[in-house]
Coordinates of C-alpha atoms in Angstrom, one line a residue:
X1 CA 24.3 -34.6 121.0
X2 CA 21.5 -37.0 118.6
X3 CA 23.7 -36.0 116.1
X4 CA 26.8 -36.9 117.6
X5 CA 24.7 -40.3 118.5
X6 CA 24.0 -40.8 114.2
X7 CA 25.9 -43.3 112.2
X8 CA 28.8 -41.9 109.8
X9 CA 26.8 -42.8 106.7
X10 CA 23.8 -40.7 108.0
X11 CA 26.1 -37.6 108.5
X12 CA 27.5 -37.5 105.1
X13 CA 24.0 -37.8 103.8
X14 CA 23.2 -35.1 105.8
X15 CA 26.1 -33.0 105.4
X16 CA 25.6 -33.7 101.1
X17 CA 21.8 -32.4 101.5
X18 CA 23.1 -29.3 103.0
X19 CA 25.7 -28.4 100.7
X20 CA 23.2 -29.2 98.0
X21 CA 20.6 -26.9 99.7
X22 CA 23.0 -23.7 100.0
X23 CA 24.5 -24.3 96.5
X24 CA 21.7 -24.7 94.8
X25 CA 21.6 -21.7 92.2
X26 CA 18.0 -20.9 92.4
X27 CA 14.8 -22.9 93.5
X28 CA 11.4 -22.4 91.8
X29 CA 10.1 -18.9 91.2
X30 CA 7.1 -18.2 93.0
X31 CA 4.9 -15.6 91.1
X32 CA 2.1 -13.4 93.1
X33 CA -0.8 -11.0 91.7
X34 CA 0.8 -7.8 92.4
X35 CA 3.6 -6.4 93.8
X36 CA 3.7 -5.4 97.5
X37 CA 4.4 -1.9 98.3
X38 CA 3.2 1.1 96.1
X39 CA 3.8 0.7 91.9
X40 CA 4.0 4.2 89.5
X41 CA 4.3 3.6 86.0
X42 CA 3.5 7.2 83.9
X43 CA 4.3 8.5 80.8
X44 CA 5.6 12.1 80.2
X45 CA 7.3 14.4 77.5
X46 CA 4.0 13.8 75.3
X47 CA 4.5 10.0 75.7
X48 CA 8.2 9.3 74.8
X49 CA 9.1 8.8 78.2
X50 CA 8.2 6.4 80.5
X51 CA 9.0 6.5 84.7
X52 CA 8.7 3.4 86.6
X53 CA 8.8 3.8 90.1
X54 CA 8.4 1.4 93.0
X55 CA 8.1 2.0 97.0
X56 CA 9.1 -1.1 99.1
X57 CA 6.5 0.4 102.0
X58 CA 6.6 -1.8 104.8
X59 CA 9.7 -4.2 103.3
X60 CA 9.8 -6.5 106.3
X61 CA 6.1 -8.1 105.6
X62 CA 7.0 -9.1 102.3
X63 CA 10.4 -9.3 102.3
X64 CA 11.6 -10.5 105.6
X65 CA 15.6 -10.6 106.1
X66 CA 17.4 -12.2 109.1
X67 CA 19.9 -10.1 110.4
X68 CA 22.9 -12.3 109.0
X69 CA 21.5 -11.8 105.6
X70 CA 21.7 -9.8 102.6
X71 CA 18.6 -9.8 100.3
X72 CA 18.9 -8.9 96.5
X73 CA 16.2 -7.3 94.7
X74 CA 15.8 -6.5 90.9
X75 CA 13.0 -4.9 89.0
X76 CA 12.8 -5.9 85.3
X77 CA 10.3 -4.6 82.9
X78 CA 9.1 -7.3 80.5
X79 CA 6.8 -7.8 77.6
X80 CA 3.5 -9.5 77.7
X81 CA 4.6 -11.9 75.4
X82 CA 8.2 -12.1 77.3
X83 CA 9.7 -11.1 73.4
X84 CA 11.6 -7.9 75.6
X85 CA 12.7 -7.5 79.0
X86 CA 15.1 -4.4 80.2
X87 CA 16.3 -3.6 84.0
X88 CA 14.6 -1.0 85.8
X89 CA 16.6 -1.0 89.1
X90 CA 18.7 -3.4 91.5
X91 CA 19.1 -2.9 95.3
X92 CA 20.8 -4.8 98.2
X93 CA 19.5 -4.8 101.7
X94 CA 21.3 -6.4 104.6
X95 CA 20.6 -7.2 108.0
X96 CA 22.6 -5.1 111.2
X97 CA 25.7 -7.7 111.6
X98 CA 26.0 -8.5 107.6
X99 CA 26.4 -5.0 106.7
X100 CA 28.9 -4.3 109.7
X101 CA 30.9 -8.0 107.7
X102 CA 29.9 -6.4 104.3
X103 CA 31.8 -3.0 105.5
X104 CA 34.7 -5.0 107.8
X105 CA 35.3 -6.8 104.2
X106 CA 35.0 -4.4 101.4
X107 CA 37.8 -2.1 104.1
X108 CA 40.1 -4.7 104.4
X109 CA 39.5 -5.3 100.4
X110 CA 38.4 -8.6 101.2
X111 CA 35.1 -8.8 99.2
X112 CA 36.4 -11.2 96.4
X113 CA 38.2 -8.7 94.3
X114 CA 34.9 -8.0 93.0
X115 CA 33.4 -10.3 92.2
X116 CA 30.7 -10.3 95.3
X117 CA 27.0 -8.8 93.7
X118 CA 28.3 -6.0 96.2
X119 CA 31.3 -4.4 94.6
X120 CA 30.7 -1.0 97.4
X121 CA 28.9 -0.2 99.9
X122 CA 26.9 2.8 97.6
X123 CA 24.3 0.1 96.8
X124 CA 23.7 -1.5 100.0
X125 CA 21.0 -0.3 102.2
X126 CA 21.2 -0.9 105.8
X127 CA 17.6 -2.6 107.0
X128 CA 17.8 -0.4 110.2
X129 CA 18.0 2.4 108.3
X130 CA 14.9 1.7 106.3
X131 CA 13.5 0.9 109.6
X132 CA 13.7 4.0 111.1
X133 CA 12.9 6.1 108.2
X134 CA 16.7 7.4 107.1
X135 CA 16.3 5.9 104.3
X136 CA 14.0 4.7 100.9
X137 CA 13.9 1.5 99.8
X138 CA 12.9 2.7 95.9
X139 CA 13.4 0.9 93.3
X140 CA 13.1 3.3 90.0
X141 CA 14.4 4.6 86.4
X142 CA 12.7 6.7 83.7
X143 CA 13.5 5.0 80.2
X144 CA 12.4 5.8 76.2
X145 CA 9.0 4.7 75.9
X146 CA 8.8 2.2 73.3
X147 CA 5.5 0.2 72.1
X148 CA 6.1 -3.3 73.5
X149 CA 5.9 -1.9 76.7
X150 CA 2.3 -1.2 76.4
X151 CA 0.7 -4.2 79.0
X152 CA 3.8 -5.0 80.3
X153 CA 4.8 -7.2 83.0
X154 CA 6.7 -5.4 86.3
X155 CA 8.4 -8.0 88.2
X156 CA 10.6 -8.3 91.3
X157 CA 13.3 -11.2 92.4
X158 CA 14.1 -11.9 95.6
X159 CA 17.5 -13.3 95.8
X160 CA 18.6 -14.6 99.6
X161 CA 21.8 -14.3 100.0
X162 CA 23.7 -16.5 103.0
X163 CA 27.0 -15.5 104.5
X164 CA 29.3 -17.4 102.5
X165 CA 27.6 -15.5 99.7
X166 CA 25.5 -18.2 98.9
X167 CA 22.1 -17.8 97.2
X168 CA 19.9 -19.5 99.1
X169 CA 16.5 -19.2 97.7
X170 CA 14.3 -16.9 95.4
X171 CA 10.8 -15.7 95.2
X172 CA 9.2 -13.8 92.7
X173 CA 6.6 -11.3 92.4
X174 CA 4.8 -10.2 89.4
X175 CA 1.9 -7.9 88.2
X176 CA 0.6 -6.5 84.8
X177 CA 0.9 -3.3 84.1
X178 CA -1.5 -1.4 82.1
X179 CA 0.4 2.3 80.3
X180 CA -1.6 5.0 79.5
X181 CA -1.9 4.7 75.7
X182 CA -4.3 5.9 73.5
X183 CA -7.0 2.9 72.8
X184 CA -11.1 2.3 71.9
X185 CA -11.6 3.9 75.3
X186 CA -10.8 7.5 73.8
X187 CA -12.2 7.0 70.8
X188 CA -15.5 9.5 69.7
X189 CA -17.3 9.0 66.2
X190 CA -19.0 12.9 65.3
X191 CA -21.5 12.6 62.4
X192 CA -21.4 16.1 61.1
X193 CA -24.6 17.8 59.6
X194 CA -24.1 18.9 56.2
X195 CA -25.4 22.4 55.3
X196 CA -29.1 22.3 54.0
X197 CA -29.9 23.6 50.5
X198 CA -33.3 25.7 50.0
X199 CA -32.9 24.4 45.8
X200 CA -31.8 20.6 44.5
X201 CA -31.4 19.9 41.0
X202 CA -30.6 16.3 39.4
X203 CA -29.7 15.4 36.2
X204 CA -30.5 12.2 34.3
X205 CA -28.0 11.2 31.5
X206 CA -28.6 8.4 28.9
X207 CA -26.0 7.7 25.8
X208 CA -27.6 6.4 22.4
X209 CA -26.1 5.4 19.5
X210 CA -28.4 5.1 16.6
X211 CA -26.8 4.0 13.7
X212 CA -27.4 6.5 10.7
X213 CA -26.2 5.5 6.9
X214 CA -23.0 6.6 5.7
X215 CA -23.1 10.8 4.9
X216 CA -26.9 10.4 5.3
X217 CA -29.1 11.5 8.2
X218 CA -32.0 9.6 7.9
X219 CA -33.5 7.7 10.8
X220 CA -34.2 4.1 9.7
X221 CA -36.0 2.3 12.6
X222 CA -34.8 -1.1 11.1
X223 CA -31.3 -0.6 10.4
X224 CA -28.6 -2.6 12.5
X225 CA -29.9 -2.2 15.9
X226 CA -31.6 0.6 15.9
X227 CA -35.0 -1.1 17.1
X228 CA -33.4 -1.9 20.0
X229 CA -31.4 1.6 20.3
X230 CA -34.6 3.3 20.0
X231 CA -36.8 1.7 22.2
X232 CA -33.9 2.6 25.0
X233 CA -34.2 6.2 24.3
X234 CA -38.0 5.6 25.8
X235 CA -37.9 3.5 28.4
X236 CA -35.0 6.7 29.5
X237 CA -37.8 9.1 28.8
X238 CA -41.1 7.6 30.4
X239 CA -38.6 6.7 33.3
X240 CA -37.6 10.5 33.6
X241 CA -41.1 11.7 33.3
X242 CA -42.4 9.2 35.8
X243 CA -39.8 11.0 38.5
X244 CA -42.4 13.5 38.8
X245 CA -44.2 11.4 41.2
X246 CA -41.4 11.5 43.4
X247 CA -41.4 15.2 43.7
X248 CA -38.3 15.5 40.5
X249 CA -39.8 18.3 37.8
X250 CA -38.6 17.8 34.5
X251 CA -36.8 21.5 33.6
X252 CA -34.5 21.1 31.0
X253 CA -33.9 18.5 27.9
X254 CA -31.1 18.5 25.8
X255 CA -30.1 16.3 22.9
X256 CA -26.1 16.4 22.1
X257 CA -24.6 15.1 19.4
X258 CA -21.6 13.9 18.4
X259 CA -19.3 12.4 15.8
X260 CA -16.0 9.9 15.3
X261 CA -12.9 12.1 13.7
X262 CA -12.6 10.6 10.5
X263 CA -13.0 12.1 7.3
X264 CA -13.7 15.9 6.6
X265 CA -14.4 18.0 9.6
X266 CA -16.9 20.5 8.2
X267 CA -18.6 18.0 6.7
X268 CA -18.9 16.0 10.1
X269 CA -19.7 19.0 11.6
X270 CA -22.7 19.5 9.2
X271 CA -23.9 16.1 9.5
X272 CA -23.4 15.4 13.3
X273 CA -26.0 18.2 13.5
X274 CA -28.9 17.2 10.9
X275 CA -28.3 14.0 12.9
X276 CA -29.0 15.2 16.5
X277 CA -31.9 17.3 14.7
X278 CA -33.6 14.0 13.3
X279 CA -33.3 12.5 16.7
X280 CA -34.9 15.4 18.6
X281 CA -37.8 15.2 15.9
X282 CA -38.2 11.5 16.7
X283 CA -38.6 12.4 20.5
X284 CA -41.0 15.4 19.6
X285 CA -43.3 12.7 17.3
X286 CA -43.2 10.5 20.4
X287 CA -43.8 11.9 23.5
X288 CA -46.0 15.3 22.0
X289 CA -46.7 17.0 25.5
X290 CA -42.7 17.1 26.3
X291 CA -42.0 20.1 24.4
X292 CA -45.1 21.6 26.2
X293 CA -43.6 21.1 29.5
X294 CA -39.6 21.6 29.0
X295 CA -37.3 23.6 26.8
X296 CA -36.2 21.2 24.4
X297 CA -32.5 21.6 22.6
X298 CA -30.6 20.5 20.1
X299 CA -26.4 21.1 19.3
X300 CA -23.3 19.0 17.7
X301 CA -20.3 18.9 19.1
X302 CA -19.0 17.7 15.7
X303 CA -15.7 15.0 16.0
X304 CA -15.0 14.0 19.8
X305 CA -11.5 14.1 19.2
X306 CA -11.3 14.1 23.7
X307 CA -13.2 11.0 23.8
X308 CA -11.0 9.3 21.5
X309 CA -8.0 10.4 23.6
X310 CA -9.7 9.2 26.8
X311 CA -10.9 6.1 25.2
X312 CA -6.8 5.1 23.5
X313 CA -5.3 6.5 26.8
X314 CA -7.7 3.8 28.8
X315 CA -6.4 1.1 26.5
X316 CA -4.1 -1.4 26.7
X317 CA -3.0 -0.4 23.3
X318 CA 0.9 -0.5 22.7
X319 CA 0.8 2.4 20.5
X320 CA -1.6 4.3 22.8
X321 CA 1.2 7.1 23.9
X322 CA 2.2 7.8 20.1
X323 CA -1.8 8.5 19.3
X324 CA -2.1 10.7 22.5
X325 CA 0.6 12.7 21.8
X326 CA -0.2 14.0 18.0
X327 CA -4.2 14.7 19.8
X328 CA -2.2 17.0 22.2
X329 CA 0.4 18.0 19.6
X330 CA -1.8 19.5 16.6
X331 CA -5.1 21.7 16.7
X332 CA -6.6 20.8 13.7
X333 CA -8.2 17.2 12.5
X334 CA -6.0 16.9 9.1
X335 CA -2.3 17.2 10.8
X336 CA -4.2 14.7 13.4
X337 CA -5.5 12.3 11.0
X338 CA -2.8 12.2 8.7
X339 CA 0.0 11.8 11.3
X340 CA -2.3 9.2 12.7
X341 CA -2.7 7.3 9.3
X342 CA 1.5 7.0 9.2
X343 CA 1.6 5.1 12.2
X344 CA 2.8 1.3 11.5
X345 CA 1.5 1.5 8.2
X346 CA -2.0 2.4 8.4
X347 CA -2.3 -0.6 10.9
X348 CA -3.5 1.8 13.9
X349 CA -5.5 3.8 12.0
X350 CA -8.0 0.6 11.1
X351 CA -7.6 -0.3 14.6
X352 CA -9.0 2.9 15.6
X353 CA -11.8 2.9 12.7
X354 CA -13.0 -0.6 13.6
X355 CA -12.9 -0.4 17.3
X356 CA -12.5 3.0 19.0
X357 CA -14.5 5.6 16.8
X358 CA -17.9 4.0 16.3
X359 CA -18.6 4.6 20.5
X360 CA -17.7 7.9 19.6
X361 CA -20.9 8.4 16.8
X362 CA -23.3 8.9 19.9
X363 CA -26.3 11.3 21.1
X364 CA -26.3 11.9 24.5
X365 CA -29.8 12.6 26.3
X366 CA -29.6 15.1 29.4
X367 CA -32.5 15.9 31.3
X368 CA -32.3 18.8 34.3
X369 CA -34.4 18.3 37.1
X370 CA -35.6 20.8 40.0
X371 CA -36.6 18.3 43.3
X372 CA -38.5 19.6 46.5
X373 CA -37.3 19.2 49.4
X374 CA -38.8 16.1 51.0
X375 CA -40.7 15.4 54.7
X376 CA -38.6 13.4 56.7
X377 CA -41.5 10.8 56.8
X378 CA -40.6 10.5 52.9
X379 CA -36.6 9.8 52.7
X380 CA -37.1 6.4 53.7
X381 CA -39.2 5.4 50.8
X382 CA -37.5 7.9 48.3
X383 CA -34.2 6.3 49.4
X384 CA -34.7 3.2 48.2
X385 CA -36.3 4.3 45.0
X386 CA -34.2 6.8 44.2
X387 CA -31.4 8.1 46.7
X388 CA -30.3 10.4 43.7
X389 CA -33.2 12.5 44.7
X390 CA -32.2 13.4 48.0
X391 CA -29.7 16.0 49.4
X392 CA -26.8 15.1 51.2
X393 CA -29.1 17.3 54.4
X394 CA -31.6 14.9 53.5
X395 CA -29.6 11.5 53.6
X396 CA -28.1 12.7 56.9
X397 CA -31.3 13.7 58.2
X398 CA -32.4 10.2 57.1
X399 CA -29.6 8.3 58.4
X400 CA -29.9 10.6 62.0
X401 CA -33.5 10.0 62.0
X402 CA -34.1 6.3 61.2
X403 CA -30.9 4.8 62.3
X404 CA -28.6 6.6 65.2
X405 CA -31.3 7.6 66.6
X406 CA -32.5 4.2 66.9
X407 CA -29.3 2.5 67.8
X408 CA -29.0 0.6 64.4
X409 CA -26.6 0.9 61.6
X410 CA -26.5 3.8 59.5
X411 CA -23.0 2.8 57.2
X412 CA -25.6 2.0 54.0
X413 CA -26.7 5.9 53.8
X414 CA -23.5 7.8 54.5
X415 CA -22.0 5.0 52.1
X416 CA -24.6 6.5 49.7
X417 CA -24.1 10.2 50.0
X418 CA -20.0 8.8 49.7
X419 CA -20.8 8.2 46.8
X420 CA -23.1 10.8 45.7
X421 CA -20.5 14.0 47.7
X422 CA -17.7 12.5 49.0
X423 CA -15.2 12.8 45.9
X424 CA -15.3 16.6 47.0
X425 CA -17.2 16.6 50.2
X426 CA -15.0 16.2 53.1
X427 CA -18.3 16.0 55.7
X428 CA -19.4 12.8 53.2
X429 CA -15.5 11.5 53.5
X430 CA -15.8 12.0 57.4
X431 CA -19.3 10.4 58.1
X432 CA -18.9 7.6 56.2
X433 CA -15.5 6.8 57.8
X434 CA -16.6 7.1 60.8
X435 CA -19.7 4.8 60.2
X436 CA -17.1 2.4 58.8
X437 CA -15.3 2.6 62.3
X438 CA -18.1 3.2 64.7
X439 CA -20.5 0.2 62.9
X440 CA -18.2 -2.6 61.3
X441 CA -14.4 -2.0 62.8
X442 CA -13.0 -1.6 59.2
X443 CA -10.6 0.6 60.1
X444 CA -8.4 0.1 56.8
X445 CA -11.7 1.1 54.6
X446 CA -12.1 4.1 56.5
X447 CA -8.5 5.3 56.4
X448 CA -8.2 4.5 52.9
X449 CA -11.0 7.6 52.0
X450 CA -9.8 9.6 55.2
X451 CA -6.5 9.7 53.0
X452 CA -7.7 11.8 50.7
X453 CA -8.9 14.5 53.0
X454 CA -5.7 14.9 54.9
X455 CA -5.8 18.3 53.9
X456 CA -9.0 19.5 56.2
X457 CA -7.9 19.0 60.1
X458 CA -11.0 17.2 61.0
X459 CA -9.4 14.2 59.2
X460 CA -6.9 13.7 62.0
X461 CA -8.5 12.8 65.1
X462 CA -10.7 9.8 62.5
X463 CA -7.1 9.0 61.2
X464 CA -5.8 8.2 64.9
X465 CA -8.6 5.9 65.4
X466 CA -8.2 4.3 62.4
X467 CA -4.4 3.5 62.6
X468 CA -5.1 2.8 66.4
X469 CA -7.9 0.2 65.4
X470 CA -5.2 -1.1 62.7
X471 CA -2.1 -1.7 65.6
X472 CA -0.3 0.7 64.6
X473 CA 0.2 2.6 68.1
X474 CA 3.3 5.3 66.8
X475 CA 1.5 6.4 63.8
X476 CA -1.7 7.0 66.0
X477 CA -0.6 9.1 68.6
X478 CA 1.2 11.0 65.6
X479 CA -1.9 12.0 64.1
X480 CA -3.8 12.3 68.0
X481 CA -0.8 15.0 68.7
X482 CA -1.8 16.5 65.3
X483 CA -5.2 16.7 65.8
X484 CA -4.9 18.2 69.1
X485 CA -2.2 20.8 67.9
X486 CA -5.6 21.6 66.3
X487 CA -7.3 22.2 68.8
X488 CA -9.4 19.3 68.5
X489 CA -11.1 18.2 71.5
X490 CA -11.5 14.6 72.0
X491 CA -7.5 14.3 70.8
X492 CA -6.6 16.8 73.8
X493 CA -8.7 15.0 76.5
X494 CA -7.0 11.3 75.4
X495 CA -3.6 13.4 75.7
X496 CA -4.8 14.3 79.2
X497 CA -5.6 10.8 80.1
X498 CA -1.7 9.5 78.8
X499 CA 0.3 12.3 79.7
X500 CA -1.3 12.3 83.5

């Protein structure tokens, strides 16, 4: 009757309120924690498939309806960043007298031709019926697992809708959800004992090139730089004797000499060996008590024709394919030299005279050395001195001792016996990656030397982490299947953890 009572102007405003209200598309979305009810995400079929499944338990609480209304409800699956979004599942629930209109309409094929969010009754769900138990109110699908859906947001929209069909308001509810994947939580750095050896040997090698007149084999102390070339070949030998103190036995010397490939082979042969001779006569007249403790030697190698082809191969030498190929294509030093002497004129031959064969008129000093094993109270003191000395045992005994153990960063040792082992030791390869991992997250260091041990099976579960650590979530779980396959451990318990 107040109404009644109101002035015309007043109604219309009210009436155009109204009509704004129920026409209004949507209102603001209101977003909640977590979704009410009871949320399953899993991943099966080895992690390809992911099931999304979501009980409404107790709909009424949090989604009431009034018995004239029909509520709307879709689940979406989005990305963290909102980059993807798919459908997981839609559902209609109506009250008691809008499903009996819903029915009355769709049989008298009055429901819009269509066009209603309710083309059938199949996807309506009486609320009475939820009620008493006869049926779910599930919202589900099971989809391809795909990467972006790792910390995904689940959502659900509530869309009211009046009974002229009219959405009337919407809520929404949102939580994060967190997918089994494989991640740093699964991740295990083994530091793997190498075998110990009862007997190390070490070897000290020094290059010299004393400069002798042509075709003679005299040593002239003052001749180009042979001062300076000479005193070298000392400071190598007092610094190989003084090893001793560090527990290195000097077994073995040995002088080796060689030649540059020009000129007459038996003749270079001849001289390359009174050479080698004069030097190991210097080194007798200098350090007198050296032959007394080691077997001292002598030989020529004559013309290092495989240095030179190592040396022009290195090059940046146009012609450096044409000189390789007559090395490899003749045995003997005259087809060699004189197809080598044709080549543009005689120009690469005085390239190779002037430039690439006097490295080659060398002496090379080896000296063979039998080491103790050490204490473990020494390896931190011979490390620094001379890591050379030590085993790869002994460097992982060092590293165990005096830096896992103690909680600090061991990356500088195994980085070492890297170095030392680890072009054909795939425990080195291994340790060290795993220190690069475990101690400095550089993933892409540690997977660049894991790559060249793909071979050995050990490499895989270390190759997950790293590619995990990288972002690269497909190729990781690749290589965690792998390594599991293998019956690797750790790889099978992450599995357990994804699949579950």
């Amino acid at each position: 009757m107040e109404l009644l009572k109101m002035k015309p102007t007043w109604l219309i405003a009210l009436a155009l309120v109204w009509a704004t209200y129920i026409n209004t598309p949507l209102v603001q979305a209101q977003k909640q924690a977590s979704l009410p009810g009871k949320v399953v995400v899993t991943r099966t079929d080895a992690g390809k498939v992911l099931q999304v499944r979501y009980d409404l338990e107790n709909i009424t609480k949090y989604y009431p309806i009034a018995d004239s209304e029909l509520l709307q409800l879709r689940l979406a699956y989005s990305s963290n960043d909102g980059t993807h979004k798919v459908l997981i599942d839609s559902l209609f629930v109506a009250g008691s007298s809008r499903y009996k209109l819903i029915n009355r309409r769709i049989a008298l094929g009055n429901a819009k031709n269509g066009n209603a969010p309710y083309p059938n009754m199949a996807n309506i769900v009486k609320l009475s019926a939820i009620k008493k138990g006869k049926e779910e109110a599930v919202l589900q699908r099971t989809l391809p697992f795909e990467r972006w859906m790792l910390d995904g947001v689940l959502s659900v929209e509530q869309v009211y809708i009046g009974c002229a069909d009219c959405k009337m308001r919407r809520q929404l509810f949102e939580q994060t959800v967190e997918i089994p994947h494989f991640n740093k939580n699964h991740f295990a750095y083994h530091f793997i004992a190498p075998k110990a050896v009862a007997q190390k040997e070490y070897k000290e090698d020094f290059s010299s090139r004393v400069r002798f007149q042509q075709g003679k084999y005299e040593l002239l102390r003052n001749f180009e730089n042979n001062t300076r070339e000479l005193r070298s070949i000392n400071d190598f030998i007092n610094k190989a004797l003084a090893l001793a103190s560090k527990g290195a036995t000097l077994r073995k010397a040995t002088l080796t000499g060689y030649a540059s490939p020009e000129g007459e082979f038996h003749k270079n042969q001849i001289l390359s060996e009174q050479r080698t001779e004069t030097l190991l006569n210097y080194v007798k007249g200098q350090f007198p008590t050296l032959q007394k403790q080691v077997q001292l030697s002598a030989k020529s190698k004559g013309e290092d024709w495989d240095g030179l082809r190592k040396a022009v191969s290195e090059s940046r030498q146009p012609w450096k394919n044409q000189v390789v190929e007559i090395i490899d294509r003749y045995k003997t030093d005259i087809e060699r030299e004189a197809d080598i002497k044709a080549l543009d004129g005689g120009a690469v031959y005085n390239t190779l005279l002037n430039e690439f064969y006097p490295p080659l008129r060398r002496t090379d000093f080896t000296f063979a050395f039998e080491v103790r094993p050490y204490k473990v109270e020494e390896l931190p003191d011979i490390f620094d001195a001379k890591p050379a000395l030590l085993s790869h045992y002994e460097m992982f005994e060092l590293a165990q001792k005096y830096y896992i153990e103690k909680n600090t960063d061991p990356t500088k040792v195994f980085a070492t016996a890297y170095e030392f082992y680890g072009k054909t030791d795939v425990i080195a390869t291994l340790n060290y990656a795993n220190a690069l991992m475990r101690y400095h997250s550089d993933a892409k260091k540690a997977l660049d030397i894991l790559n060249g041990i793909q071979h050995d099976e050990r490499s895989y579960f270390p190759i997950a982490m790293a590619y995990e650590m990288l972002g690269n979530h497909a190729l990781a779980e690749e290589w965690l299947h792998k390594a599991a396959d293998k019956g690797d451990t750790d790889a099978q318990k992450a599995l357990q953890v994804i699949n579950q």
